[in-house]
Coordinates of C-alpha atoms and ligand atoms in Angstrom, one line a residue:
X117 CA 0.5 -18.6 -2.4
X118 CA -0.4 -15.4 -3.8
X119 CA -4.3 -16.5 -4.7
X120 CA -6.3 -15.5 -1.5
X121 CA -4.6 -11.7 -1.5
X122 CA -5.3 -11.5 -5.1
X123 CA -8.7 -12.6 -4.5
X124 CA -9.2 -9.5 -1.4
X125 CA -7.5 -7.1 -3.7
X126 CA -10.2 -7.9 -6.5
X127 CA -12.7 -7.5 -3.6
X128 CA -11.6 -4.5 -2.8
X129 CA -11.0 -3.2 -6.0
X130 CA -14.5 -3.4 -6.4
X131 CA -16.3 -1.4 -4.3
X132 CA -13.5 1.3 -5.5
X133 CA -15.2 4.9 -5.6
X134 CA -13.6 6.7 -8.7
X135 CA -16.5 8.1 -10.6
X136 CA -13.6 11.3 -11.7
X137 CA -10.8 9.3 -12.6
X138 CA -12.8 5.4 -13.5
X139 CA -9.3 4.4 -12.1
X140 CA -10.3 1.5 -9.8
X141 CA -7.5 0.4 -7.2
X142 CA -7.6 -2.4 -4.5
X143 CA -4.8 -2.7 -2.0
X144 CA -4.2 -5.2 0.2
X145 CA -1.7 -5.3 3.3
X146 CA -0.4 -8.4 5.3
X147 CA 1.1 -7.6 8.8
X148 CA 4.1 -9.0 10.8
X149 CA 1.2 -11.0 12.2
X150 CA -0.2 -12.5 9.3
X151 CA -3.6 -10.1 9.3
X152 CA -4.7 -8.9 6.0
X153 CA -6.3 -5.6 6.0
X154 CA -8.1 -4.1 2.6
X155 CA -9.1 -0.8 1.1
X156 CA -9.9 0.7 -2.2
X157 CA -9.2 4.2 -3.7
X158 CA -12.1 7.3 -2.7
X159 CA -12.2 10.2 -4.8
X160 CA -14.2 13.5 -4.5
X161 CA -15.4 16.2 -6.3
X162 CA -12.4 18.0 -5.2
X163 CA -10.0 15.8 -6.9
X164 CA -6.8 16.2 -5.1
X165 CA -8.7 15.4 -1.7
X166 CA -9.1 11.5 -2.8
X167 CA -7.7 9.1 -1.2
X168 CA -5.3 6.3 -2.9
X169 CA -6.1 2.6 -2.1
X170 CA -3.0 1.7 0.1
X171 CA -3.6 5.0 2.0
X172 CA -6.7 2.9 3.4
X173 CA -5.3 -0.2 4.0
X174 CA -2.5 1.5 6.3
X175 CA -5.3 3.2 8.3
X176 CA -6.9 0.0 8.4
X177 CA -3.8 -2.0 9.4
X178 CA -2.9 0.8 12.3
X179 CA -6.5 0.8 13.6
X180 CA -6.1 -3.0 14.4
X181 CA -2.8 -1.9 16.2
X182 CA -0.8 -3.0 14.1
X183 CA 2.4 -1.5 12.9
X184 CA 4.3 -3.4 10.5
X185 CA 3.6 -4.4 7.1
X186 CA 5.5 -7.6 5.4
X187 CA 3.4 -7.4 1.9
X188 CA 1.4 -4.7 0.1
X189 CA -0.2 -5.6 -3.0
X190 CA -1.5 -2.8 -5.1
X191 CA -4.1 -3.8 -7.9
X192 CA -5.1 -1.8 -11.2
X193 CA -5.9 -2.8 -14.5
X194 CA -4.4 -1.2 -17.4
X195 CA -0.8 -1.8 -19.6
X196 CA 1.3 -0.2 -17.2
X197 CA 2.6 -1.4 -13.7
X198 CA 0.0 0.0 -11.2
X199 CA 2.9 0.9 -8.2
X200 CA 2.1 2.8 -5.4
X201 CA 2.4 6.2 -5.9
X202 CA 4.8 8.8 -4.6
X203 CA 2.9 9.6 -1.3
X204 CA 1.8 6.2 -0.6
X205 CA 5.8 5.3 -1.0
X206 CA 5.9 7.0 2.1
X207 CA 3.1 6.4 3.6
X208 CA 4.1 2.5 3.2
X209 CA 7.7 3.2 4.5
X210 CA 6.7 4.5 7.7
X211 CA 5.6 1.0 8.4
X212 CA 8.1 -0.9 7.0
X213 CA 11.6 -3.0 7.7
X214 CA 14.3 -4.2 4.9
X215 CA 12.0 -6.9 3.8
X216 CA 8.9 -5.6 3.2
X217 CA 7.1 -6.8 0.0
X218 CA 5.5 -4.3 -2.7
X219 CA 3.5 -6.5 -4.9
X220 CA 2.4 -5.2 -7.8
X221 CA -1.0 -6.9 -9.7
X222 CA -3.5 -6.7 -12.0
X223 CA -6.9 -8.7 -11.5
X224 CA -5.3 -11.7 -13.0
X225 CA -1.7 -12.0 -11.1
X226 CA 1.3 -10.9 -9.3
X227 CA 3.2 -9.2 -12.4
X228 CA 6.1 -7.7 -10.7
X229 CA 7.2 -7.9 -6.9
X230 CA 9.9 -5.6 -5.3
X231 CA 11.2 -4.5 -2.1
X232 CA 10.1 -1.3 -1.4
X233 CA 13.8 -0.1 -0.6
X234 CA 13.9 -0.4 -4.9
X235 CA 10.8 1.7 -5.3
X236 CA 12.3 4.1 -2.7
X237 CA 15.7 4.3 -2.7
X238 CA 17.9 6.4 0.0
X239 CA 14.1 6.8 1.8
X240 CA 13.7 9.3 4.6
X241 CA 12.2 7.7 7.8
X242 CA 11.2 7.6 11.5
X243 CA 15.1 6.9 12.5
X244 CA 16.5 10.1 10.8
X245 CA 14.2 12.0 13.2
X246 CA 15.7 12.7 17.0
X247 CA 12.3 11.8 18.5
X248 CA 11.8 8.4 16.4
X249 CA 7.9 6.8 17.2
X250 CA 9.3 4.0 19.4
X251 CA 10.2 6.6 21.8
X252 CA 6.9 8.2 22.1
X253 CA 3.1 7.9 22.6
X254 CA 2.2 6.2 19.7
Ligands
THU573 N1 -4.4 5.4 -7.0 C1 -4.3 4.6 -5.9 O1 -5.3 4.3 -5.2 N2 -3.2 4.0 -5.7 C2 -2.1 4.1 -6.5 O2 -1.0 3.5 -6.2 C3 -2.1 4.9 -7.7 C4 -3.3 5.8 -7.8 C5 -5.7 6.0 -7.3 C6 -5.8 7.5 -6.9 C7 -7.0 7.9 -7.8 O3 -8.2 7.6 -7.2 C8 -6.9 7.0 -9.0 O4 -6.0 5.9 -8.6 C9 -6.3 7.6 -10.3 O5 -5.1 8.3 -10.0

C-alpha cells in the first residue's frame, strides 16, 4: 500500500539539487484528500539558505489549498533513519491532527513509521496562539 508513494519519493528524490551536501532527499505528502504532493531538497551556495525536501512538499500541498496532511514520507539513503529535521518538525505540525503519519524510507521501503506527536512531543501549535489560523484570513 505503501509502493506508489515510495515510487514518487524516489522520483523526487531524484531531481534533488544537493551539489554541497550530495545528501539527496525526496518527500512526499498525502492530504486529508488523498492528493499527493512532491518535492526534493535545494541547496545554495549559501548553505544554511537550502531548503529541506518536506519544506517543498508543504508549499506544494498549501498551493493546491490544501491544509492537512495525513502522511509524510521522508526518503534518504544512508545507515541512519532519515527523519525530518527539527524545523520541518514544525513545519509539518502546523498542518497536522493526532493521526498524522511520519514515514520514514529509504529507496527500497518504509523502515520506520511514527506519529508525529512521537517525533514531537509536547509540540507548540496554531491552538496555543489567541488568534489560531481558522480564525483568520488564511
Ligand atoms: N534534508 C532534508 O531535505 N530533509 C530532512 O529531513 C533532513 C535534511 C536535506 C537538507 C540538506 O539539503 C541535506 O538534506 C543535508 O542536510
Amino acid at each position: 500500500m505503501h509502493e506508489p508513494c515510495l515510487a514518487a519519493a524516489r522520483a523526487a528524490m531524484q531531481q534533488s539539487y544537493s551539489p554541497y551536501s550530495g545528501f539527496k532527499v525526496g518527500a512526499v505528502i498525502v492530504s486529508d484528500q488523498g492528493q499527493t504532493f512532491s518535492a526534493c531538497n535545494v541547496e545554495n551556495a549559501s548553505y544554511p539558505e537550502g531548503t529541506c525536501a518536506e519544506a517543498g512538499a508543504i508549499a506544494a500541498m498549501v498551493m493546491a489549498g490544501q491544509r492537512r496532511i495525513r502522511d509524510i514520507y521522508v526518503m534518504g539513503t544512508g545507515e541512519g533513519l532519515v527523519t525530518p529535521c527539527g524545523g520541518c518538525r514544525q513545519r509539518i505540525r502546523e498542518f497536522a491532527d493526532a493521526d498524522t503519519m511520519v514515514h520514514i524510507c529509504n529507496p527500497e521501503q518504509v523502515r520506520k513509521s511514527m506519529r508525529l506527536e512521537e517525533l514531537l512531543p509536547f509540540s507548540f501549535g496554531p491552538e496555543h496562539l489567541d488568534t489560531p489560523p481558522a480564525t483568520q484570513q488564511g
